[in-house]
Short mmCIF file of C-alpha atoms and ligand atoms in Angstrom, two decimals:
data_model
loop_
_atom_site.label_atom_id
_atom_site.label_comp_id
_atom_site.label_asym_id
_atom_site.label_seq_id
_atom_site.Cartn_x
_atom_site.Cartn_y
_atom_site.Cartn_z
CA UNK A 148 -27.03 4.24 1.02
CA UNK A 149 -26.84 3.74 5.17
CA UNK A 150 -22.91 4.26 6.10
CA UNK A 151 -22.34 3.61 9.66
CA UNK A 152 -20.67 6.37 11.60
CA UNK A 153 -17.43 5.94 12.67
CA UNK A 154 -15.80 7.46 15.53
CA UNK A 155 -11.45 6.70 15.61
CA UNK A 156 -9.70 7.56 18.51
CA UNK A 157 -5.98 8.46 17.54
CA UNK A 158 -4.09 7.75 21.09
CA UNK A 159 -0.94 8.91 19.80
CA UNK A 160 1.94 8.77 21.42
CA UNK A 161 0.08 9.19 24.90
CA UNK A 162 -0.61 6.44 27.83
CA UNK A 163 1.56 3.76 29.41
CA UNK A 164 -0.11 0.57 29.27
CA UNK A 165 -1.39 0.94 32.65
CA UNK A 166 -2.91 4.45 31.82
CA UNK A 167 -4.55 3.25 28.58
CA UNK A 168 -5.77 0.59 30.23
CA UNK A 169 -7.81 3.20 32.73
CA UNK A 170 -9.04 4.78 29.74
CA UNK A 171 -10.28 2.19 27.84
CA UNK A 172 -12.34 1.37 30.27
CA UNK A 173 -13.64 4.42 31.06
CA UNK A 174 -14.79 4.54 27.86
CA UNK A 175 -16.21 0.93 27.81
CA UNK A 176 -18.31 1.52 30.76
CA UNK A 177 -20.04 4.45 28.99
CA UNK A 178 -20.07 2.89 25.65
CA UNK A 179 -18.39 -0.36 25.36
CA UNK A 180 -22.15 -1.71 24.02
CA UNK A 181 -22.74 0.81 21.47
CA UNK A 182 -23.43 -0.35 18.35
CA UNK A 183 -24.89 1.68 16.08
CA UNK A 184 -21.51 3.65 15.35
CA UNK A 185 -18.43 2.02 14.89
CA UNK A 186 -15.85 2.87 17.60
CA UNK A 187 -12.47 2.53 17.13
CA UNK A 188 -9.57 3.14 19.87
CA UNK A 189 -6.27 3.32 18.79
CA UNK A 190 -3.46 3.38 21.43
CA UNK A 191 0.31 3.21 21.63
CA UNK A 192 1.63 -0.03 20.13
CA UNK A 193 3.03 -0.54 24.08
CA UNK A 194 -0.86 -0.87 25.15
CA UNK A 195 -2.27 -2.34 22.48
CA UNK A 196 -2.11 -6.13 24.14
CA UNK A 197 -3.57 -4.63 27.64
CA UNK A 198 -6.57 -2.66 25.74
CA UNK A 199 -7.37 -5.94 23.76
CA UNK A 200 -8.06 -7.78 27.08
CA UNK A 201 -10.57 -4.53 28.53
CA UNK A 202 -12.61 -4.36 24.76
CA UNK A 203 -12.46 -8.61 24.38
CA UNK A 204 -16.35 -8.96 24.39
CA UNK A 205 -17.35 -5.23 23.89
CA UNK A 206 -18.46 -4.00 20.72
CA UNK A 207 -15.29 -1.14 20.91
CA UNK A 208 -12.95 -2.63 18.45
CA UNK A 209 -8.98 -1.82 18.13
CA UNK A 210 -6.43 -0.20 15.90
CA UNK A 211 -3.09 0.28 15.93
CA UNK A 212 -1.45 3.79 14.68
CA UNK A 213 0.58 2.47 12.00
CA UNK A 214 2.35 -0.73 10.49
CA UNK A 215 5.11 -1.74 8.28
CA UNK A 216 4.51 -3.05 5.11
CA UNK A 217 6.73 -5.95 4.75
CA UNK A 218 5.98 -9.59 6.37
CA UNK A 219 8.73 -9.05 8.84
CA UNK A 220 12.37 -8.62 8.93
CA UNK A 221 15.63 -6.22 9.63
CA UNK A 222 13.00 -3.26 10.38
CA UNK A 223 13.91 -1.87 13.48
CA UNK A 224 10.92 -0.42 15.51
CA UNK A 225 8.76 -1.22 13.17
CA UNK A 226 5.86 -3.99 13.42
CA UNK A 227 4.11 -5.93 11.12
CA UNK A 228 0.31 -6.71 9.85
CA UNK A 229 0.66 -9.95 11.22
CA UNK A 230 1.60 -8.62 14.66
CA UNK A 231 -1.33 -6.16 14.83
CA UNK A 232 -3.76 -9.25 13.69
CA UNK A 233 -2.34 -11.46 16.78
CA UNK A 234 -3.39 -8.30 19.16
CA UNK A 235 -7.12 -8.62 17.98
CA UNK A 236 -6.30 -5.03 16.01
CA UNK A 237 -9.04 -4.94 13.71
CA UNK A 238 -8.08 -1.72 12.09
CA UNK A 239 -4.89 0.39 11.61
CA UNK A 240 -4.23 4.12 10.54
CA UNK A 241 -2.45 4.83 7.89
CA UNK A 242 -1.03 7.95 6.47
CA UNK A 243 -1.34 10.06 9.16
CA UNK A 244 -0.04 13.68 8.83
CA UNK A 245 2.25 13.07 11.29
CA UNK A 246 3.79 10.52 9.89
CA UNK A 247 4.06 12.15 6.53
CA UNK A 248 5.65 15.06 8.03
CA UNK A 249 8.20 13.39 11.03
CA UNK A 250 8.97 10.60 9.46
CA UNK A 251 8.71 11.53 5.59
CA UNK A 252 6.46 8.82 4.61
CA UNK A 253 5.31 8.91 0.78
CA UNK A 254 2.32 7.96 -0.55
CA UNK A 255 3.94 5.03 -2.95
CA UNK A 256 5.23 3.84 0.84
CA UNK A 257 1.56 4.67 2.63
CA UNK A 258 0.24 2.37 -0.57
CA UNK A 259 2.15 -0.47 0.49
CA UNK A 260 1.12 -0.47 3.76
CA UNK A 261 -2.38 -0.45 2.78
CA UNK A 262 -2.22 -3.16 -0.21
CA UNK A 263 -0.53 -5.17 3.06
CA UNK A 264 -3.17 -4.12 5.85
CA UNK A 265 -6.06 -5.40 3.43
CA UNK A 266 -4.46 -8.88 2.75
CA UNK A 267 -4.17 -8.95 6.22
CA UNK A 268 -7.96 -8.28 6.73
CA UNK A 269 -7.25 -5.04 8.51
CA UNK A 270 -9.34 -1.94 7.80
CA UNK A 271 -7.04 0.69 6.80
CA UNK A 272 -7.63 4.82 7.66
CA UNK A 273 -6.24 6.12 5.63
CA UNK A 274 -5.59 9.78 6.37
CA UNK A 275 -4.92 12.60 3.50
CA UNK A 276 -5.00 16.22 3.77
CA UNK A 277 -3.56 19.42 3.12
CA UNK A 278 -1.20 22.14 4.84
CA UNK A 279 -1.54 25.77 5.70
CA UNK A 280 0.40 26.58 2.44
CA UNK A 281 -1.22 24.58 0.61
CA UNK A 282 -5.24 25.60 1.33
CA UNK A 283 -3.52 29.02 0.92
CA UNK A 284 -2.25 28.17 -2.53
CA UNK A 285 -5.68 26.88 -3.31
CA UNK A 286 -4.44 23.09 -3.66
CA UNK A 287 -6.47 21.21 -1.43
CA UNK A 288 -8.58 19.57 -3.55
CA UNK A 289 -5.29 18.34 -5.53
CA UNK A 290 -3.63 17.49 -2.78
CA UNK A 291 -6.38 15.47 -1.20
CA UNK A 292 -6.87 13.81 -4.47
CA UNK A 293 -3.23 12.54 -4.89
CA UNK A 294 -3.14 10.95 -1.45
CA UNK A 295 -5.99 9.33 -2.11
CA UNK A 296 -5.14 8.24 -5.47
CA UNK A 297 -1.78 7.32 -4.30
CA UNK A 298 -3.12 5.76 -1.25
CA UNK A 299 -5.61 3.53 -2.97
CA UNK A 300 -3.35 2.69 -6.48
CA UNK A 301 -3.66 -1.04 -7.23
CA UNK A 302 -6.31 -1.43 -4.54
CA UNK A 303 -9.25 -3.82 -6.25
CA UNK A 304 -12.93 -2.57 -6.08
CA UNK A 305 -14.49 -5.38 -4.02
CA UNK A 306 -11.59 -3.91 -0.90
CA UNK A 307 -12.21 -0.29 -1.01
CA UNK A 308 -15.20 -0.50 1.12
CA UNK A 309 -13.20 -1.88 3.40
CA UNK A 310 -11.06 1.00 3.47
CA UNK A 311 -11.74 4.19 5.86
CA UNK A 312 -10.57 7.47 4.43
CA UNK A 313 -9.76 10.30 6.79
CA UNK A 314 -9.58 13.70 5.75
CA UNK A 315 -7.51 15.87 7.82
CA UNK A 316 -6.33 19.16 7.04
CA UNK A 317 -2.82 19.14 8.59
CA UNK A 318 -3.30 22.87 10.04
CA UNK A 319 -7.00 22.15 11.89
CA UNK A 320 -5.15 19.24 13.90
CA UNK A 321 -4.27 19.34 17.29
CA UNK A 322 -4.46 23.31 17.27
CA UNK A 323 -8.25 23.87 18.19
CA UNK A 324 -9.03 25.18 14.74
CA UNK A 325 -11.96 22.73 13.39
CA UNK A 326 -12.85 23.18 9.77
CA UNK A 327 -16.04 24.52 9.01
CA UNK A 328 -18.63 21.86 8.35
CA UNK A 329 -18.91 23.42 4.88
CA UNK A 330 -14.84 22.89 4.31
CA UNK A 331 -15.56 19.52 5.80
CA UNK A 332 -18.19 18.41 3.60
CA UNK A 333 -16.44 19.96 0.27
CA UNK A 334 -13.56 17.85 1.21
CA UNK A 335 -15.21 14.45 1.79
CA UNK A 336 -17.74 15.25 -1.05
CA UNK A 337 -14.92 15.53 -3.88
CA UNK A 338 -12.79 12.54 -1.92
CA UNK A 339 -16.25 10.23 -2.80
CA UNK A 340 -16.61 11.67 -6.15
CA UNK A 341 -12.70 10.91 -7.15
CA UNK A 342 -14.03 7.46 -5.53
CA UNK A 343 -16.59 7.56 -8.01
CA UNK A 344 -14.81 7.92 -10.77
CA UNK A 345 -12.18 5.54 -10.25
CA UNK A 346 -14.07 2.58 -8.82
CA UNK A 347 -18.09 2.90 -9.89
CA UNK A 348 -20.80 4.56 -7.61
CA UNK A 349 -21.42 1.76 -5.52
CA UNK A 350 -18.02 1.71 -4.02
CA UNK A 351 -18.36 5.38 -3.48
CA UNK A 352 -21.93 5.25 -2.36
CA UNK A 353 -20.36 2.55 0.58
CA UNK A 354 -16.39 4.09 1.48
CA UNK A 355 -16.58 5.29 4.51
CA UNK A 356 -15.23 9.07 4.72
CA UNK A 357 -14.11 10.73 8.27
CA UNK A 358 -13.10 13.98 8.89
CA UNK A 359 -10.33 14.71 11.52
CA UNK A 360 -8.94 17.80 12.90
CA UNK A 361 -9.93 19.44 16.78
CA UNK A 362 -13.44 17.79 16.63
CA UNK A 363 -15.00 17.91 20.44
CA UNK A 364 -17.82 16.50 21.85
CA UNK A 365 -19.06 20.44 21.13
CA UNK A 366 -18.46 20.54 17.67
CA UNK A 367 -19.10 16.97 15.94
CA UNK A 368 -22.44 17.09 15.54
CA UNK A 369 -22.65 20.03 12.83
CA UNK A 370 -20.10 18.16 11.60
CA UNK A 371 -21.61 14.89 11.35
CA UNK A 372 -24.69 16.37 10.15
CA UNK A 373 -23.15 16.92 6.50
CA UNK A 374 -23.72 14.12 4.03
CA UNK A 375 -20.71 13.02 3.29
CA UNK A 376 -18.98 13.02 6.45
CA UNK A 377 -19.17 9.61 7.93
CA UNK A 378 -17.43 9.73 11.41
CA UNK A 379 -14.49 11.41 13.06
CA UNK A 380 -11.03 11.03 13.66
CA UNK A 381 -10.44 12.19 17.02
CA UNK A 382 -6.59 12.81 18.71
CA UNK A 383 -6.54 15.44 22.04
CA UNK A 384 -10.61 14.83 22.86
CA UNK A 385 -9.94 10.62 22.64
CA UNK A 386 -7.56 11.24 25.45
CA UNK A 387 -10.57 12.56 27.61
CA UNK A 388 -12.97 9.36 28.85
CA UNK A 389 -15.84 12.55 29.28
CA UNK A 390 -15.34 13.95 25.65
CA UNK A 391 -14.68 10.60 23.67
CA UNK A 392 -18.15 9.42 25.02
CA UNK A 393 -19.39 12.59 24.20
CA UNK A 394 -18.14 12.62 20.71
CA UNK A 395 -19.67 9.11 20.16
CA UNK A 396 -22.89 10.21 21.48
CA UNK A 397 -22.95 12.99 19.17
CA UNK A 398 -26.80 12.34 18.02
CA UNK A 399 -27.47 13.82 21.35
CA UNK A 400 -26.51 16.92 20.48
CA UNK A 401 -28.23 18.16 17.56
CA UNK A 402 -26.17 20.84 15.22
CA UNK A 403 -29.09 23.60 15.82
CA UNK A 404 -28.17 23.04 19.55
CA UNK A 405 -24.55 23.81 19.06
CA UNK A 406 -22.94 27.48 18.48
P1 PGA B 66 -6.79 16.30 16.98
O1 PGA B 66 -6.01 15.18 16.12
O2 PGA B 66 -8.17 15.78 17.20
O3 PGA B 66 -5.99 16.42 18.27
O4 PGA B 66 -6.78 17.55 16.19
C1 PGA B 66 -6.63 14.48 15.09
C2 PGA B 66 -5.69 13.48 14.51
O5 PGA B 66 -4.49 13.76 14.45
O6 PGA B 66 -6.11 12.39 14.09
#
């Protein structure tokens, strides 16, 4: 089955609203059109209003980094589905390592949010992944599989497609140590099998799988070439106008091409 790519950018917490602004449309005048791979930017909740006025009529869509689960309330800091939906968000990212590991987020509380982001009609990417220790300890493939289970529990069928799963090994991120397209692909392969099993082949042959972790506009494309990688999830290189476009324009650069 035809997945479209995706390509995330994970802003972080980088850019004032007046920087992100600069960015976002340095990367709409290179690719602000391009449609035949999804791109997602996803800046600082502080930005998120200015970069929804520079992508309103682009094909570039928006994210936000994370959301709270509940409606609203006494959540201090926190925003909510509905407040990401107002700012033309169209997806959000869930899960992330960071998260996890900062602010001790579990995977029952990562389910919430996505059960909430989908009845909100907000893609989720959701992000799972192992540590140092535990690729060492020759748990990644269990670990991987409980976030996703845990991620996706109570989740119907008919909304998984909707869902974006992002596998990122917690110890290739942000250090410049990019998994080998073979880790890559063993990773996303056994994420769509556990797919598979739980919700039928169609939903697996559909779920869009990234991987994230120090992907450049030099690596992606060997990447990208595996099967079951479906797009990137991309922090440090986003922040670069030059490498983002490069990243999305990784069919330019064919894996044979690349050391
Ligand atoms: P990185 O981050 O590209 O800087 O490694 C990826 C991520 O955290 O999503």
């Amino acid at each position: 089955m035809f997945r479209k790519k995706v390509i995330a950018g994970n802003w972080k917490m980088n850019k004032t609203a007046t920087e992100a602004v600069t960015l976002a449309k340095d990367i709409i005048d290179e690719v602000g059109r391009e449609t035949s791979v999804d791109i997602v930017l996803c800046p600082p909740f502080t930005a998120l209003s200015a970069v929804a006025h520079v992508l309103e009529g682009q094909a570039v869509k928006l994210g936000g980094q994370n959301m709270h689960p509940a409606k609203n309330g006494a959540y201090t800091g926190e925003i909510s589905a509905e407040m990401l939906r107002t700012l033309y968000a169209t997806h959000v990212i869930l899960g992330h390592s960071e998260r996890r590991t900062y602010f001790c987020e579990t995977d029952a509380f990562i389910n919430q949010k996505v059960v909430t982001a989908l009845a909100h009609e907000l893609k989720p990417i959701l992000c799972v992944g192992e540590t140092l220790a535990e690729r060492e300890a020759g748990a990644t493939l269990a670990v991987v599989q409980r976030h996703v289970e845990g991620g996706l529990s109570g989740v119907k069928p008919e909304q998984i497609t909707t869902v974006i799963i992002a596998y990122e090994p917690v110890w290739a991120i942000g250090t410049g140590e990019v998994a080998t397209p073979e880790d890559a692909q063993e990773v996303c392969g056994a994420i769509r099998g556990r797919v598979l099993e739980t919700f039928g082949a169609d939903v697996a042959a559909a779920v869009r799988i990234l991987y994230g972790g120090s992907v450049k506009s030099s690596n992606v494309a060997s990447i990208m070439a595996k099967p079951d990688v479906d797009g990137a999830l991309i922090g440090g290189a986003s922040l670069d106008p030059d490498e983002f476009v490069g990243i999305v324009r990784f069919r330019l650069h064919p894996p044979e091409l690349v050391s």
